[in-house]
PDB file of C-alpha atoms in Angstrom:
ATOM      1  CA  MET A   9     -44.590  -8.821 -63.168  1.00 72.00           C
ATOM      2  CA  LEU A  10     -41.496  -9.089 -64.468  1.00 72.00           C
ATOM      3  CA  ARG A  11     -40.681  -5.366 -62.718  1.00 73.00           C
ATOM      4  CA  TYR A  12     -41.791  -6.633 -59.437  1.00 67.00           C
ATOM      5  CA  LEU A  13     -38.871  -9.951 -60.517  1.00 71.00           C
ATOM      6  CA  ASN A  14     -36.340  -7.793 -61.034  1.00 66.00           C
ATOM      7  CA  GLN A  15     -36.503  -5.554 -57.060  1.00 65.00           C
ATOM      8  CA  CYS A  16     -36.769  -9.141 -56.077  1.00 64.00           C
ATOM      9  CA  SER A  17     -33.364 -10.033 -57.946  1.00 69.00           C
ATOM     10  CA  ARG A  18     -31.936  -6.816 -56.224  1.00 72.00           C
ATOM     11  CA  GLY A  19     -32.954  -7.580 -52.722  1.00 74.00           C
ATOM     12  CA  ARG A  20     -31.654  -9.614 -50.164  1.00 78.00           C
ATOM     13  CA  GLY A  21     -34.773 -11.680 -48.912  1.00 82.00           C
ATOM     14  CA  ALA A  22     -35.672 -12.914 -51.985  1.00 84.00           C
ATOM     15  CA  TRP A  23     -31.640 -14.592 -52.449  1.00 86.00           C
ATOM     16  CA  LEU A  24     -32.501 -16.446 -49.312  1.00 90.00           C
ATOM     17  CA  LEU A  25     -35.614 -18.064 -50.027  1.00 89.00           C
ATOM     18  CA  LEU A  26     -34.349 -19.206 -52.928  1.00 91.00           C
ATOM     19  CA  ALA A  27     -31.497 -20.682 -50.716  1.00 93.00           C
ATOM     20  CA  LEU A  28     -34.275 -21.904 -47.495  1.00 94.00           C
ATOM     21  CA  THR A  29     -35.442 -24.117 -50.537  1.00 94.00           C
ATOM     22  CA  ALA A  30     -32.617 -25.812 -51.706  1.00 94.00           C
ATOM     23  CA  LEU A  31     -31.828 -26.151 -47.815  1.00 94.00           C
ATOM     24  CA  ALA A  32     -35.113 -27.549 -46.758  1.00 94.00           C
ATOM     25  CA  LEU A  33     -34.974 -29.729 -49.985  1.00 93.00           C
ATOM     26  CA  GLU A  34     -31.501 -31.281 -49.078  1.00 92.00           C
ATOM     27  CA  LEU A  35     -32.674 -31.276 -45.805  1.00 92.00           C
ATOM     28  CA  THR A  36     -35.956 -33.658 -46.395  1.00 91.00           C
ATOM     29  CA  ALA A  37     -33.697 -35.726 -48.827  1.00 89.00           C
ATOM     30  CA  LEU A  38     -31.388 -36.509 -45.664  1.00 88.00           C
ATOM     31  CA  PHE A  39     -34.155 -37.414 -43.672  1.00 90.00           C
ATOM     32  CA  PHE A  40     -35.217 -39.927 -45.686  1.00 87.00           C
ATOM     33  CA  GLN A  41     -31.852 -41.245 -46.061  1.00 86.00           C
ATOM     34  CA  HIS A  42     -30.572 -41.712 -41.615  1.00 84.00           C
ATOM     35  CA  VAL A  43     -34.525 -41.347 -40.332  1.00 88.00           C
ATOM     36  CA  MET A  44     -36.619 -43.677 -42.706  1.00 86.00           C
ATOM     37  CA  GLY A  45     -33.467 -45.620 -44.119  1.00 83.00           C
ATOM     38  CA  LEU A  46     -34.271 -44.847 -47.934  1.00 84.00           C
ATOM     39  CA  LYS A  47     -30.877 -45.555 -49.410  1.00 83.00           C
ATOM     40  CA  PRO A  48     -30.182 -43.197 -51.668  1.00 84.00           C
ATOM     41  CA  CYS A  49     -28.435 -43.999 -55.022  1.00 85.00           C
ATOM     42  CA  VAL A  50     -25.968 -42.921 -57.660  1.00 84.00           C
ATOM     43  CA  MET A  51     -28.656 -40.667 -59.537  1.00 86.00           C
ATOM     44  CA  CYS A  52     -29.792 -39.411 -55.936  1.00 85.00           C
ATOM     45  CA  ILE A  53     -26.317 -38.301 -55.425  1.00 86.00           C
ATOM     46  CA  TYR A  54     -26.219 -36.328 -58.411  1.00 88.00           C
ATOM     47  CA  GLU A  55     -30.004 -34.716 -58.062  1.00 91.00           C
ATOM     48  CA  ARG A  56     -28.353 -33.629 -54.348  1.00 89.00           C
ATOM     49  CA  ASN A  57     -25.290 -31.518 -56.182  1.00 90.00           C
ATOM     50  CA  ALA A  58     -27.682 -29.982 -57.944  1.00 93.00           C
ATOM     51  CA  LEU A  59     -30.044 -28.754 -55.298  1.00 94.00           C
ATOM     52  CA  PHE A  60     -26.515 -27.527 -53.164  1.00 92.00           C
ATOM     53  CA  GLY A  61     -25.636 -25.610 -56.555  1.00 94.00           C
ATOM     54  CA  VAL A  62     -29.098 -24.004 -56.390  1.00 93.00           C
ATOM     55  CA  LEU A  63     -28.522 -23.359 -52.376  1.00 95.00           C
ATOM     56  CA  GLY A  64     -25.282 -21.701 -53.545  1.00 92.00           C
ATOM     57  CA  ALA A  65     -26.568 -19.742 -56.020  1.00 91.00           C
ATOM     58  CA  GLY A  66     -28.907 -17.896 -53.157  1.00 91.00           C
ATOM     59  CA  LEU A  67     -26.078 -17.584 -50.494  1.00 92.00           C
ATOM     60  CA  VAL A  68     -24.331 -16.395 -53.139  1.00 90.00           C
ATOM     61  CA  GLY A  69     -27.071 -13.572 -54.460  1.00 87.00           C
ATOM     62  CA  ALA A  70     -27.904 -13.019 -51.528  1.00 88.00           C
ATOM     63  CA  ILE A  71     -24.387 -11.586 -50.023  1.00 89.00           C
ATOM     64  CA  ALA A  72     -24.547  -8.644 -52.558  1.00 81.00           C
ATOM     65  CA  PRO A  73     -27.618  -8.482 -54.519  1.00 78.00           C
ATOM     66  CA  LYS A  74     -27.571  -4.792 -56.520  1.00 78.00           C
ATOM     67  CA  SER A  75     -23.909  -6.124 -57.513  1.00 80.00           C
ATOM     68  CA  PRO A  76     -22.860  -7.933 -60.900  1.00 83.00           C
ATOM     69  CA  LEU A  77     -21.739 -10.752 -58.698  1.00 84.00           C
ATOM     70  CA  ARG A  78     -25.573 -11.220 -59.147  1.00 83.00           C
ATOM     71  CA  LEU A  79     -25.909 -12.381 -62.593  1.00 86.00           C
ATOM     72  CA  ALA A  80     -23.179 -15.058 -61.583  1.00 89.00           C
ATOM     73  CA  ALA A  81     -25.728 -16.284 -59.095  1.00 90.00           C
ATOM     74  CA  LEU A  82     -28.241 -16.187 -61.572  1.00 89.00           C
ATOM     75  CA  ALA A  83     -26.480 -18.729 -64.158  1.00 92.00           C
ATOM     76  CA  LEU A  84     -25.878 -20.602 -61.355  1.00 93.00           C
ATOM     77  CA  TRP A  85     -29.171 -20.798 -61.187  1.00 91.00           C
ATOM     78  CA  ILE A  86     -30.455 -21.065 -64.344  1.00 94.00           C
ATOM     79  CA  TYR A  87     -27.776 -24.166 -64.614  1.00 95.00           C
ATOM     80  CA  SER A  88     -28.063 -25.935 -61.317  1.00 94.00           C
ATOM     81  CA  ALA A  89     -31.817 -25.928 -61.483  1.00 95.00           C
ATOM     82  CA  TRP A  90     -31.189 -27.324 -65.567  1.00 95.00           C
ATOM     83  CA  GLU A  91     -28.765 -29.813 -64.272  1.00 93.00           C
ATOM     84  CA  GLY A  92     -31.815 -31.219 -61.899  1.00 94.00           C
ATOM     85  CA  LEU A  93     -34.027 -31.060 -64.227  1.00 95.00           C
ATOM     86  CA  ARG A  94     -31.825 -32.980 -66.826  1.00 93.00           C
ATOM     87  CA  LEU A  95     -30.786 -35.968 -64.083  1.00 92.00           C
ATOM     88  CA  SER A  96     -33.950 -35.858 -62.499  1.00 92.00           C
ATOM     89  CA  TYR A  97     -36.074 -36.138 -66.180  1.00 91.00           C
ATOM     90  CA  GLU A  98     -33.537 -39.602 -66.883  1.00 89.00           C
ATOM     91  CA  HIS A  99     -33.861 -41.032 -63.190  1.00 85.00           C
ATOM     92  CA  THR A 100     -37.408 -41.200 -63.492  1.00 88.00           C
ATOM     93  CA  MET A 101     -37.000 -43.224 -66.736  1.00 85.00           C
ATOM     94  CA  ILE A 102     -34.432 -46.217 -65.929  1.00 86.00           C
ATOM     95  CA  GLN A 103     -37.444 -46.219 -62.760  1.00 82.00           C
ATOM     96  CA  LEU A 104     -40.161 -46.225 -65.633  1.00 80.00           C
ATOM     97  CA  HIS A 105     -38.676 -47.877 -68.216  1.00 80.00           C
ATOM     98  CA  PRO A 106     -36.054 -50.698 -66.413  1.00 73.00           C
ATOM     99  CA  ASN A 107     -33.210 -51.853 -68.731  1.00 73.00           C
ATOM    100  CA  PRO A 108     -30.416 -54.099 -68.157  1.00 70.00           C
ATOM    101  CA  PHE A 109     -28.519 -51.933 -69.936  1.00 68.00           C
ATOM    102  CA  THR A 110     -28.976 -48.596 -69.006  1.00 67.00           C
ATOM    103  CA  THR A 111     -28.726 -48.703 -65.290  1.00 67.00           C
ATOM    104  CA  CYS A 112     -26.656 -46.319 -62.860  1.00 72.00           C
ATOM    105  CA  ASP A 113     -22.697 -46.471 -61.745  1.00 71.00           C
ATOM    106  CA  PHE A 114     -22.662 -47.791 -58.588  1.00 72.00           C
ATOM    107  CA  ALA A 115     -20.948 -44.788 -57.280  1.00 69.00           C
ATOM    108  CA  ALA A 116     -20.999 -41.584 -57.499  1.00 70.00           C
ATOM    109  CA  ARG A 117     -18.384 -39.960 -60.132  1.00 73.00           C
ATOM    110  CA  PHE A 118     -16.765 -36.943 -58.536  1.00 74.00           C
ATOM    111  CA  PRO A 119     -13.535 -34.987 -59.231  1.00 73.00           C
ATOM    112  CA  SER A 120      -9.949 -36.372 -57.665  1.00 75.00           C
ATOM    113  CA  GLY A 121      -9.502 -32.632 -56.449  1.00 79.00           C
ATOM    114  CA  LEU A 122     -13.369 -32.840 -55.281  1.00 73.00           C
ATOM    115  CA  PRO A 123     -14.098 -36.388 -53.290  1.00 73.00           C
ATOM    116  CA  LEU A 124     -17.633 -35.592 -52.099  1.00 71.00           C
ATOM    117  CA  ASP A 125     -17.971 -39.364 -51.700  1.00 72.00           C
ATOM    118  CA  LYS A 126     -14.732 -39.720 -49.612  1.00 69.00           C
ATOM    119  CA  TRP A 127     -14.729 -36.377 -47.956  1.00 81.00           C
ATOM    120  CA  LEU A 128     -18.392 -36.457 -46.236  1.00 68.00           C
ATOM    121  CA  PRO A 129     -20.173 -40.017 -47.148  1.00 71.00           C
ATOM    122  CA  SER A 130     -23.158 -39.847 -44.961  1.00 73.00           C
ATOM    123  CA  VAL A 131     -24.397 -37.446 -47.792  1.00 75.00           C
ATOM    124  CA  PHE A 132     -22.833 -38.563 -50.696  1.00 74.00           C
ATOM    125  CA  LEU A 133     -22.203 -41.569 -50.272  1.00 72.00           C
ATOM    126  CA  ALA A 134     -24.582 -44.049 -52.917  1.00 73.00           C
ATOM    127  CA  SER A 135     -25.890 -47.197 -51.792  1.00 75.00           C
ATOM    128  CA  GLY A 136     -29.129 -48.227 -53.359  1.00 67.00           C
ATOM    129  CA  ASP A 137     -30.601 -49.016 -56.697  1.00 75.00           C
ATOM    130  CA  CYS A 138     -31.622 -46.252 -59.300  1.00 70.00           C
ATOM    131  CA  ALA A 139     -34.491 -48.351 -60.859  1.00 71.00           C
ATOM    132  CA  GLU A 140     -35.853 -48.808 -57.552  1.00 76.00           C
ATOM    133  CA  ARG A 141     -39.298 -46.802 -56.509  1.00 76.00           C
ATOM    134  CA  SER A 142     -38.649 -47.588 -53.058  1.00 80.00           C
ATOM    135  CA  TRP A 143     -41.314 -44.170 -51.492  1.00 73.00           C
ATOM    136  CA  THR A 144     -44.187 -42.276 -53.885  1.00 72.00           C
ATOM    137  CA  PHE A 145     -46.087 -39.679 -53.001  1.00 78.00           C
ATOM    138  CA  LEU A 146     -49.678 -38.639 -54.500  1.00 88.00           C
ATOM    139  CA  THR A 147     -47.594 -41.776 -57.003  1.00 82.00           C
ATOM    140  CA  LEU A 148     -45.129 -39.718 -58.313  1.00 78.00           C
ATOM    141  CA  SER A 149     -41.496 -41.297 -56.741  1.00 83.00           C
ATOM    142  CA  MET A 150     -39.147 -38.758 -55.435  1.00 84.00           C
ATOM    143  CA  PRO A 151     -37.354 -38.413 -59.227  1.00 87.00           C
ATOM    144  CA  GLN A 152     -40.897 -37.261 -60.400  1.00 87.00           C
ATOM    145  CA  TRP A 153     -40.880 -34.831 -57.633  1.00 88.00           C
ATOM    146  CA  MET A 154     -37.706 -33.628 -58.065  1.00 90.00           C
ATOM    147  CA  ILE A 155     -38.997 -32.501 -62.113  1.00 93.00           C
ATOM    148  CA  VAL A 156     -41.664 -30.854 -60.120  1.00 93.00           C
ATOM    149  CA  VAL A 157     -38.886 -28.814 -57.294  1.00 94.00           C
ATOM    150  CA  PHE A 158     -36.475 -28.498 -60.489  1.00 95.00           C
ATOM    151  CA  ALA A 159     -38.781 -27.174 -63.293  1.00 95.00           C
ATOM    152  CA  GLY A 160     -40.527 -25.061 -60.607  1.00 94.00           C
ATOM    153  CA  TYR A 161     -36.828 -23.574 -59.788  1.00 94.00           C
ATOM    154  CA  LEU A 162     -35.801 -23.652 -63.671  1.00 94.00           C
ATOM    155  CA  LEU A 163     -39.169 -21.381 -64.622  1.00 92.00           C
ATOM    156  CA  VAL A 164     -38.078 -18.483 -62.409  1.00 88.00           C
ATOM    157  CA  ALA A 165     -35.320 -18.407 -63.124  1.00 89.00           C
ATOM    158  CA  ALA A 166     -35.615 -18.110 -66.338  1.00 88.00           C
ATOM    159  CA  LEU A 167     -38.315 -15.536 -65.291  1.00 83.00           C
ATOM    160  CA  VAL A 168     -35.940 -13.539 -63.049  1.00 81.00           C
ATOM    161  CA  LEU A 169     -33.434 -13.583 -66.180  1.00 84.00           C
ATOM    162  CA  ILE A 170     -35.651 -11.729 -68.587  1.00 79.00           C
ATOM    163  CA  ALA A 171     -36.818  -9.182 -65.951  1.00 75.00           C
ATOM    164  CA  GLN A 172     -33.019  -8.055 -65.633  1.00 77.00           C
ATOM    165  CA  PRO A 173     -32.941  -5.697 -68.194  1.00 70.00           C
ATOM    166  CA  LEU A 174     -36.136  -3.772 -66.901  1.00 64.00           C
ATOM    167  CA  LYS A 175     -35.566  -0.616 -64.830  1.00 68.00           C
ATOM    168  CA  PRO A 176     -37.560  -1.075 -61.427  1.00 59.00           C
ATOM    169  CA  LYS A 177     -40.381   0.876 -60.823  1.00 60.00           C
ATOM    170  CA  ARG A 178     -39.620   3.458 -59.197  1.00 62.00           C
ATOM    171  CA  ARG A 179     -42.158   5.431 -55.989  1.00 60.00           C
ATOM    172  CA  ASP A 180     -42.235   8.436 -55.488  1.00 55.00           C
ATOM    173  CA  LEU A 181     -45.051  10.140 -52.666  1.00 57.00           C
ATOM    174  CA  PHE A 182     -47.156  11.125 -55.624  1.00 58.00           C
ATOM    175  CA  GLY A 183     -46.544   7.299 -57.585  1.00 52.00           C
ATOM    176  CA  ARG A 184     -46.107   9.093 -60.615  1.00 49.00           C
TER     177      ARG A 184
END
């Protein structure tokens, strides 16, 4: 299996699949926001940013999957999945154990050179309450589902990282 993951990481298809899954989740978040009227909170916006990191990793990996750029994409993928998992867990704890002393910020804190909430407010402007559970599916709230998503991304990324030193299996006409 690890050799197969190594082989997949050296092709564009797997990287594009990674980018496509992250894009589908981003579009789902925008559907929830703009069609269903669910207001994203600050933690939701930060989790979106982590998803954009996974999307970016997929695109970077697809650019040159056989070069060392693949390892930079893998590093971005692991970092984004880890941060997304951390943020989703923190968001879930805010929802499950509401506390007036533990709340999220009123507005997302972006670097002054990258004010995403000013440049693209329809995607990055937070207006919801982090403690509110406005949507559930199979008894899990949105941040709980994001824990599942980011844990899956992180698990696959860790397996791909472990597989990197392995040589891809050579196939010849006689199967040796």
